[in-house]
PDB file of C-alpha atoms in Angstrom:
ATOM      1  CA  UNK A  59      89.049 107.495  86.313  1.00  0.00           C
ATOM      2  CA  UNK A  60      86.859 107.923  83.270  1.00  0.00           C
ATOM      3  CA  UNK A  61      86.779 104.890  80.715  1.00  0.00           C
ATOM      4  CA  UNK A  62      88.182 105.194  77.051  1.00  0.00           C
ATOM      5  CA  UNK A  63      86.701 103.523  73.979  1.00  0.00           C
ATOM      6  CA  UNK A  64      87.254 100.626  71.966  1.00  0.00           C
ATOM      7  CA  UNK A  65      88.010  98.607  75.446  1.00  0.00           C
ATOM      8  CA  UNK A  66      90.799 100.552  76.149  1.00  0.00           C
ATOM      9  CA  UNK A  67      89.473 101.166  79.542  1.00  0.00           C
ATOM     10  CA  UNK A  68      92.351 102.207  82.481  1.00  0.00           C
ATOM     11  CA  UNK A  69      91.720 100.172  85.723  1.00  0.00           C
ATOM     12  CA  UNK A  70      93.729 100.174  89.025  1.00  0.00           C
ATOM     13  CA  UNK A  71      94.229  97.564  91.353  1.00  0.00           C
ATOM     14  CA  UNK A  72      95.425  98.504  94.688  1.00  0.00           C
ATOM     15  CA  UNK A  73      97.031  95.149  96.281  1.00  0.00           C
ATOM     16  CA  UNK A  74      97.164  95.724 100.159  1.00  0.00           C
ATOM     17  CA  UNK A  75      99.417  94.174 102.474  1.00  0.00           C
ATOM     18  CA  UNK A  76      98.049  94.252 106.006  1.00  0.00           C
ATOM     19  CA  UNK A  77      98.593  96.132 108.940  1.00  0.00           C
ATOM     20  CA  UNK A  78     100.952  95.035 112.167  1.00  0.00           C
ATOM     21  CA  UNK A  79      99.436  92.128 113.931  1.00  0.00           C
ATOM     22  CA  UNK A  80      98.625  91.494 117.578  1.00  0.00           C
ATOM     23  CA  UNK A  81     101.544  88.636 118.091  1.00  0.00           C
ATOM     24  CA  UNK A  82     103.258  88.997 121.015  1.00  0.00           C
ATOM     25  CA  UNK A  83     104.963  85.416 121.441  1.00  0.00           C
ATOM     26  CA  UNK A  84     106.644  85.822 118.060  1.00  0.00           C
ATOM     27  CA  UNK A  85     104.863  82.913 116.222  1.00  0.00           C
ATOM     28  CA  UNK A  86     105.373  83.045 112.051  1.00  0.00           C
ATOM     29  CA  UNK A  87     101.303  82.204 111.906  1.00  0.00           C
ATOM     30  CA  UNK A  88     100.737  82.139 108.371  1.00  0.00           C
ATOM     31  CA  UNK A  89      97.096  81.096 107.698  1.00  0.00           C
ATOM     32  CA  UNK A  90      96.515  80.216 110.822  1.00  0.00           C
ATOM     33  CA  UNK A  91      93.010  81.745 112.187  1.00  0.00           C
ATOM     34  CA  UNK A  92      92.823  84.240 115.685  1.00  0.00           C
ATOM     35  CA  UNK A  93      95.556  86.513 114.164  1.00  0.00           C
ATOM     36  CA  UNK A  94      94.066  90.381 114.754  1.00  0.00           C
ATOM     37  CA  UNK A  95      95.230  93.331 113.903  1.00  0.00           C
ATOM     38  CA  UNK A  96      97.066  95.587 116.903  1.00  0.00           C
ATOM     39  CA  UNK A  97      95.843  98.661 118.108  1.00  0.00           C
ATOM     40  CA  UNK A  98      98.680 100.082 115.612  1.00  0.00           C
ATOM     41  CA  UNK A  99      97.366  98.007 112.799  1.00  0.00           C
ATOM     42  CA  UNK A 100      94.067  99.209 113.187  1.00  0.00           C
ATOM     43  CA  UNK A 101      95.410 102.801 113.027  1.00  0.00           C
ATOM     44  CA  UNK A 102      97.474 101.388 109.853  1.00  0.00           C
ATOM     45  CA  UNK A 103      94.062 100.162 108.588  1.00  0.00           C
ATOM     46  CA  UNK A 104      92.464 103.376 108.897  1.00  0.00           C
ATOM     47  CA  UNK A 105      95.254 105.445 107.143  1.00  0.00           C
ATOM     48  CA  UNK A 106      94.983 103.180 104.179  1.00  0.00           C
ATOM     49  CA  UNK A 107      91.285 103.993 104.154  1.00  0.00           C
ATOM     50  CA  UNK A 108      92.133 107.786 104.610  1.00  0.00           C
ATOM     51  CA  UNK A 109      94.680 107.615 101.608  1.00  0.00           C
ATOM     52  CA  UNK A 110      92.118 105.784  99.356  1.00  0.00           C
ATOM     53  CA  UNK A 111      89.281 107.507 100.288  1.00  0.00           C
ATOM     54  CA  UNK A 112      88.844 109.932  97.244  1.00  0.00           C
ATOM     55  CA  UNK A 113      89.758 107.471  94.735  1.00  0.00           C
ATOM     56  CA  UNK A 114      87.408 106.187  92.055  1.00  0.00           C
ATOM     57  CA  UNK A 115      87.033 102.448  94.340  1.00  0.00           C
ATOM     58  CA  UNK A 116      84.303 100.558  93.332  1.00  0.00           C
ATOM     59  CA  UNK A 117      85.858  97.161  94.574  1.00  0.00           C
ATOM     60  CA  UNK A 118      86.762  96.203  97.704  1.00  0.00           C
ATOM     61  CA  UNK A 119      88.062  92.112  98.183  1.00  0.00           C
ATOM     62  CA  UNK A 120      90.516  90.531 100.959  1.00  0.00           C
ATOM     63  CA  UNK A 121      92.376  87.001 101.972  1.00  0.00           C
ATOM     64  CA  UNK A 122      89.953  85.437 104.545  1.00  0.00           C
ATOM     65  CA  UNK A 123      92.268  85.877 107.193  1.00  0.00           C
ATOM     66  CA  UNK A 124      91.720  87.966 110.219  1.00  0.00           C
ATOM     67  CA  UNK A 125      94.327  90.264 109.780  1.00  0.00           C
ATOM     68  CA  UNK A 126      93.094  90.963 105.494  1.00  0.00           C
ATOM     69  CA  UNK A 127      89.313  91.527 106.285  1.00  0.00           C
ATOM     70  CA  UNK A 128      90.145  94.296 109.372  1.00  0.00           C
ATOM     71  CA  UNK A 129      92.799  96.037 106.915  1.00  0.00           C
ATOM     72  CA  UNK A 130      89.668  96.099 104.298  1.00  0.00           C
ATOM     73  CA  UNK A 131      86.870  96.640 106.220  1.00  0.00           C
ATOM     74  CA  UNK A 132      87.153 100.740 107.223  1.00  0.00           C
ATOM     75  CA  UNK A 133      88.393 100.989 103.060  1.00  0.00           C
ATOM     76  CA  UNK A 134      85.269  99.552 102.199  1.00  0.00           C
ATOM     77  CA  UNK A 135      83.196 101.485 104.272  1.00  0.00           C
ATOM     78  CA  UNK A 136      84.864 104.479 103.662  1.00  0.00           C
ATOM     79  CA  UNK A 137      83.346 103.650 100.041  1.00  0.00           C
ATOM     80  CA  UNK A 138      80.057 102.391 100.764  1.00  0.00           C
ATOM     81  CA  UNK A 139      80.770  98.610  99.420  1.00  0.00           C
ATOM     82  CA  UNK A 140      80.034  95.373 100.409  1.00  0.00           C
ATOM     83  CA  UNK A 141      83.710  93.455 101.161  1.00  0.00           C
ATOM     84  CA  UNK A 142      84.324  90.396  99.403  1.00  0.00           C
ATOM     85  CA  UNK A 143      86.672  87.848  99.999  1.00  0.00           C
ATOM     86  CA  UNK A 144      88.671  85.544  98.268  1.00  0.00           C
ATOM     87  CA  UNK A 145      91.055  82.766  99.214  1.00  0.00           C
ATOM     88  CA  UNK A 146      93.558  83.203  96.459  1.00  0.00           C
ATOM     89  CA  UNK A 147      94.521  86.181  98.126  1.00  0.00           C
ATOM     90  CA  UNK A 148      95.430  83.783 101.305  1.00  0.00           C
ATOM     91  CA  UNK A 149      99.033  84.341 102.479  1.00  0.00           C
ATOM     92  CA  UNK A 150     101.012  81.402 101.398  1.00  0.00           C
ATOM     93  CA  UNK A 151     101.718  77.931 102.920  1.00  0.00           C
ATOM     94  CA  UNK A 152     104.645  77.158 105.255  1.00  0.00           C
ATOM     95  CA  UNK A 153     105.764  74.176 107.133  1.00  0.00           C
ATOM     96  CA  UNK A 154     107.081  76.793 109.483  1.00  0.00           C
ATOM     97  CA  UNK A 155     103.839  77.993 110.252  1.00  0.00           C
ATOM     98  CA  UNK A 156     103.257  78.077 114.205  1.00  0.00           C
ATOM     99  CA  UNK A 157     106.540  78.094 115.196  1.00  0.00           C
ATOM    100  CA  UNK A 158     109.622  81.086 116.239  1.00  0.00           C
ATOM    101  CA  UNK A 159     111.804  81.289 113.133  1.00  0.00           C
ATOM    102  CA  UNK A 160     113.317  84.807 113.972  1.00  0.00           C
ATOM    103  CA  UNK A 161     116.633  86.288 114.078  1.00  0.00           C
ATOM    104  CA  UNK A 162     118.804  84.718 116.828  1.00  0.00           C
ATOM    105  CA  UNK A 163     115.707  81.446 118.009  1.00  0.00           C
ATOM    106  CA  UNK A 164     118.255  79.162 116.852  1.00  0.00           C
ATOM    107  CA  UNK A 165     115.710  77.767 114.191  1.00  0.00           C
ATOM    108  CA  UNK A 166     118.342  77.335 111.409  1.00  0.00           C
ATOM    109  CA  UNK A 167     120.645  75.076 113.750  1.00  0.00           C
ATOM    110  CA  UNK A 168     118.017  72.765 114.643  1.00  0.00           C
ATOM    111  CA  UNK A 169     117.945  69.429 112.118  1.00  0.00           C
ATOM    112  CA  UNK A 170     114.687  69.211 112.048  1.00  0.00           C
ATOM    113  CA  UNK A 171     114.218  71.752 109.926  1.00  0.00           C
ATOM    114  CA  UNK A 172     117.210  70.736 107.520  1.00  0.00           C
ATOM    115  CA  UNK A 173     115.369  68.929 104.936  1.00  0.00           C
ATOM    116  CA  UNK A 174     113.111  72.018 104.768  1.00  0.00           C
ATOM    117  CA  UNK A 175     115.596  74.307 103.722  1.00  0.00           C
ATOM    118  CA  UNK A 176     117.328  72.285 100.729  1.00  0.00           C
ATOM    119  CA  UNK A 177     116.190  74.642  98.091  1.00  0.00           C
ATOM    120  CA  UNK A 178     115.767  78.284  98.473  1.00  0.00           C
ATOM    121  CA  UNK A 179     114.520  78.756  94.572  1.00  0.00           C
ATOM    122  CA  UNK A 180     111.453  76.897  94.726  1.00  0.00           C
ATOM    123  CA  UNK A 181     110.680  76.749  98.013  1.00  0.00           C
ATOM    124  CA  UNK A 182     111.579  73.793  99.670  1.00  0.00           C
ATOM    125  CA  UNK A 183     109.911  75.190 103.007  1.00  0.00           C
ATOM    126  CA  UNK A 184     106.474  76.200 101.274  1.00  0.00           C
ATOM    127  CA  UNK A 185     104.331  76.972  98.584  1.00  0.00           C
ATOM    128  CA  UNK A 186     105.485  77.008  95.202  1.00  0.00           C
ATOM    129  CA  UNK A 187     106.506  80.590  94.276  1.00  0.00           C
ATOM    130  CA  UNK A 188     104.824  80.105  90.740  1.00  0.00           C
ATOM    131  CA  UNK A 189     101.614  78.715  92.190  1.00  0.00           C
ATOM    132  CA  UNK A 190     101.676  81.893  94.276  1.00  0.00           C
ATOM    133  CA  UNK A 191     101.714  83.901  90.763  1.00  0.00           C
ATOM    134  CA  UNK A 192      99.312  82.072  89.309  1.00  0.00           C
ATOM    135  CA  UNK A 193      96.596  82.272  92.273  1.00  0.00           C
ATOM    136  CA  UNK A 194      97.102  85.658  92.761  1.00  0.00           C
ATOM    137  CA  UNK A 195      97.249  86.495  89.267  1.00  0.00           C
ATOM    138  CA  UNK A 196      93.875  85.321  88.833  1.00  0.00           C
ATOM    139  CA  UNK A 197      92.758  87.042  92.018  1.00  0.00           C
ATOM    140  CA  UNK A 198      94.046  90.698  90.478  1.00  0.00           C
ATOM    141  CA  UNK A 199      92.789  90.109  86.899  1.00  0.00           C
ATOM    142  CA  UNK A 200      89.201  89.359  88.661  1.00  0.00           C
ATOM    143  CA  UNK A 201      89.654  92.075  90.884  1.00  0.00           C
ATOM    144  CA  UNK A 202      90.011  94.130  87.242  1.00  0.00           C
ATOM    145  CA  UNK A 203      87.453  92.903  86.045  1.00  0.00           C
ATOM    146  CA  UNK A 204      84.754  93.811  88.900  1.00  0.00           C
ATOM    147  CA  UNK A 205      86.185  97.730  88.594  1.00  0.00           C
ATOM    148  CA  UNK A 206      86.279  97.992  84.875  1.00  0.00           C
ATOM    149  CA  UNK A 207      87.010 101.796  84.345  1.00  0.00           C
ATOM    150  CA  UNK A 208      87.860 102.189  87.901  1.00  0.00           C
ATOM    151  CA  UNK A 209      89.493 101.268  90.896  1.00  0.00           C
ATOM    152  CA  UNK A 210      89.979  97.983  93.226  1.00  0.00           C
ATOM    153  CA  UNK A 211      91.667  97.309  96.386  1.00  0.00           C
ATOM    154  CA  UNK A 212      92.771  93.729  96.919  1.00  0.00           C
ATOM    155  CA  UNK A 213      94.027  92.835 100.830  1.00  0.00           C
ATOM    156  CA  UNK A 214      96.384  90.174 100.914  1.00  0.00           C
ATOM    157  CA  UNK A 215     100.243  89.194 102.189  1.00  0.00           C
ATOM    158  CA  UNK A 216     103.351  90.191 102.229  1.00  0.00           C
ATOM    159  CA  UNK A 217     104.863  87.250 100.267  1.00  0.00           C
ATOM    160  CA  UNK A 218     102.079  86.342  98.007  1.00  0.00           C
ATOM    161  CA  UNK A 219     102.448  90.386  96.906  1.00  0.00           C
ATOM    162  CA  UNK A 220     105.780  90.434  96.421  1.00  0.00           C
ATOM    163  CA  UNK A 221     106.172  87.441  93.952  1.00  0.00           C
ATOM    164  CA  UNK A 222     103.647  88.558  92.124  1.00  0.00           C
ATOM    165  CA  UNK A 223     104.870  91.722  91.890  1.00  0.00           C
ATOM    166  CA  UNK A 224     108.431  90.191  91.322  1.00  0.00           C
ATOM    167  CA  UNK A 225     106.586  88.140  87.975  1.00  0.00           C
ATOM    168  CA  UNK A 226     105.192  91.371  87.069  1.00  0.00           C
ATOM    169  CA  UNK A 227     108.377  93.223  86.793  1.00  0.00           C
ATOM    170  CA  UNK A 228     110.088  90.236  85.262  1.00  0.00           C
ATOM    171  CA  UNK A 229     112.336  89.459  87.961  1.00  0.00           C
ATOM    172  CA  UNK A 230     113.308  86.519  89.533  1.00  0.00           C
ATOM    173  CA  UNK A 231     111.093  84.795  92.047  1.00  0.00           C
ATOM    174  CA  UNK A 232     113.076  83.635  95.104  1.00  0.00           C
ATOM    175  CA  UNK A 233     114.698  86.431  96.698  1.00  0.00           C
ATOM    176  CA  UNK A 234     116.433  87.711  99.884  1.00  0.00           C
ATOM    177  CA  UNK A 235     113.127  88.196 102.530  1.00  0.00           C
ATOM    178  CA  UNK A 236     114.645  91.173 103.739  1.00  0.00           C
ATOM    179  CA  UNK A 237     114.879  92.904 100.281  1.00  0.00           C
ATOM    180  CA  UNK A 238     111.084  92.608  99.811  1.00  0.00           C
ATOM    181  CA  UNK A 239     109.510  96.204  99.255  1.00  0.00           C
ATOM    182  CA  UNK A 240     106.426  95.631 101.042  1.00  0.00           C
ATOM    183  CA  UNK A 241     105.848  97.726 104.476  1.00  0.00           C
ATOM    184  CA  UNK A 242     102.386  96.489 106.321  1.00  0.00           C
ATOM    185  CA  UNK A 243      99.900  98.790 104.862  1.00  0.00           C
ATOM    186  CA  UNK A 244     101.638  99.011 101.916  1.00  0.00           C
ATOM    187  CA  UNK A 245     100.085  99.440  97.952  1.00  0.00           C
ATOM    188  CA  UNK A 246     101.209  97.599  95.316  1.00  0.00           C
ATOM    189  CA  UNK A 247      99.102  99.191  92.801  1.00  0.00           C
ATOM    190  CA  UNK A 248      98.537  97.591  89.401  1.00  0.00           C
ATOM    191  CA  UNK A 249      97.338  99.341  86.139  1.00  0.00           C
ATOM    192  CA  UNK A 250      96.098  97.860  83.584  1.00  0.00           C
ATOM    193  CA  UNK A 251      94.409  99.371  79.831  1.00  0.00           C
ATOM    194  CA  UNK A 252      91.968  96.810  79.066  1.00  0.00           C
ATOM    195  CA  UNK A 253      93.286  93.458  79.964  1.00  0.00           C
ATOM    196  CA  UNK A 254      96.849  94.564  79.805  1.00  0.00           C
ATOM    197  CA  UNK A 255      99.168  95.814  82.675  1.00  0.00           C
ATOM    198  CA  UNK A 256     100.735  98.564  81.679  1.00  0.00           C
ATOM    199  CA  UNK A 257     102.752  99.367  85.132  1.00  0.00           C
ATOM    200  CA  UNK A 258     103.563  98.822  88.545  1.00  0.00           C
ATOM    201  CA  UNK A 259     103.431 101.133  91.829  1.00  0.00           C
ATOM    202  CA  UNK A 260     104.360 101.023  95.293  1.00  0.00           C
ATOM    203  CA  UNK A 261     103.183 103.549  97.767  1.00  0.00           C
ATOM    204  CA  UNK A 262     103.758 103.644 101.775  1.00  0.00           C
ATOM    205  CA  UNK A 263     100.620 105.882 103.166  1.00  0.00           C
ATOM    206  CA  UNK A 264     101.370 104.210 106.772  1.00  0.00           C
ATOM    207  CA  UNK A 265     105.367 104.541 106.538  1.00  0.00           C
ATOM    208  CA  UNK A 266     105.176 106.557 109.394  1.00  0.00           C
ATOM    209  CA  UNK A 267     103.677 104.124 111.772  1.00  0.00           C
ATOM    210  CA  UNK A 268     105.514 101.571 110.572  1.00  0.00           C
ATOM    211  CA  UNK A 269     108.216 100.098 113.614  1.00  0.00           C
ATOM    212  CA  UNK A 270     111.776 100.963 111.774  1.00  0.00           C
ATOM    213  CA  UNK A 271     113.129  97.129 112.056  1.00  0.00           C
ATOM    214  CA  UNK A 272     110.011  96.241 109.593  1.00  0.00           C
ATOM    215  CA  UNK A 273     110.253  98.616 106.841  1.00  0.00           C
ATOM    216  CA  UNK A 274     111.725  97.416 103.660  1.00  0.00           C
ATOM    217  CA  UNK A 275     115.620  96.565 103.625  1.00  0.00           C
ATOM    218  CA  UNK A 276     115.689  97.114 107.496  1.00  0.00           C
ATOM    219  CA  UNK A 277     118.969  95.334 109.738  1.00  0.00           C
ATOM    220  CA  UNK A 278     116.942  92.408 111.370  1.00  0.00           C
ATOM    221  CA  UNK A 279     117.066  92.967 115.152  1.00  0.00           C
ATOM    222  CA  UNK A 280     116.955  89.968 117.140  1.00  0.00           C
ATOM    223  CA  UNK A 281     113.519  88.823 118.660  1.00  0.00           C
ATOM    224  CA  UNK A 282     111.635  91.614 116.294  1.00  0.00           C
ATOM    225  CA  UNK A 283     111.698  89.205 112.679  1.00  0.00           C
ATOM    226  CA  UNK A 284     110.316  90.502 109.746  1.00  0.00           C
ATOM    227  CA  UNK A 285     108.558  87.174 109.413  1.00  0.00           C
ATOM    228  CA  UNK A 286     106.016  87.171 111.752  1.00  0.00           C
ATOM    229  CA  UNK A 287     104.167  90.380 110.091  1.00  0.00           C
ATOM    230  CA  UNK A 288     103.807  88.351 106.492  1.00  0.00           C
TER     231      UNK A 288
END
């Protein structure tokens, strides 16, 4: 994209979620480390890079997790750059993290996890909803700033993109999971002229490797939860 005057400048960032992960006991893992991407993840990974590969990217940035820097690696070669990373893009905190909390594991009878789930709006079970906007806020607006004029690809999580696509589109943060529009290897593309964002767009270039029971507004099925894949 060319630049306009006056600091009027139109820059894209392209926020990422991940492809499918390698996780075959079911585990909601969170930030925990030795999560990979599958052998279809890696496929996912390369279609991304495929899609994006003609686009004006002169930024290429990811959560430190496993699963964020394989997604972004083949984009960023595909363009030549040097990937950088950066933690606000980290998927966000859970006190579920480690543990089955699928469809049907019984997790929502056990009492341990009452006090957890007391308050769905902020969350009770995790990290702040607005402290997810404001990190990743501030992750996008420098991700902006290193592609003035052109474009950026930011890697991150499913939840972490949603909310702050949610605050974007002045919606309301907490949410039914299932609801979120955010397929693995999904854009969330943000536009801004200068420092303002002018719009939000979703595109699915990996839809159709996606498993059915994980694509946006799916029927849970039991043992497959959406969760894990965040």
């Amino acid at each position: 994209m060319s630049a306009a005057a006056g600091g009027n400048e139109i820059t894209v960032v392209h926020v990422v979620r991940h492809g499918e992960v390698h996780n075959p006991d079911g585990v909601l893992y969170g930030r925990r480390a030795g999560y990979h991407l599958s052998e279809l993840g890696r496929k996912m990974a390369d279609r991304v890079a495929e899609h994006l590969e003609n686009r004006d990217v002169t930024y290429v940035v990811a959560s430190p997790l496993e699963r964020a820097q394989e997604t972004a690696a083949p984009i960023a070669k595909s363009h030549g750059l040097d990937l950088a990373t950066d933690a606000r893009l980290l998927e966000a905190g859970n006190v579920f993290e480690g543990k089955t909390f699928g469809v049907g594991d019984g997790a929502l009878r056990r009492p341990a996890n009452w006090k957890h789930l007391t308050n769905p709006f902020k969350p009770s079970w995790g990290e702040p909803y607005v402290e997810q906007v404001v990190r990743m806020m501030s992750a996008i607006e420098t991700a902006r700033d290193a592609a003035r004029g052109h474009e950026a690809v930011a890697v991150s999580h499913q939840l972490p993109i949603w909310i702050v696509r949610s605050f974007a589109e002045k919606r309301r943060l907490w949410h039914d999971p299932r609801r979120r529009q955010c397929t693995l290897a999904s854009l969330t593309s943000f536009t801004y002229q200068g420092d303002t964002l002018v719009s939000v767009g979703y595109s699915e270039p990996a839809r159709d490797l996606v498993p059915s029971h994980l694509l946006a507004g799916a029927k849970p099925v039991k043992g497959k939860s959406k969760a894990f894949g965040a």
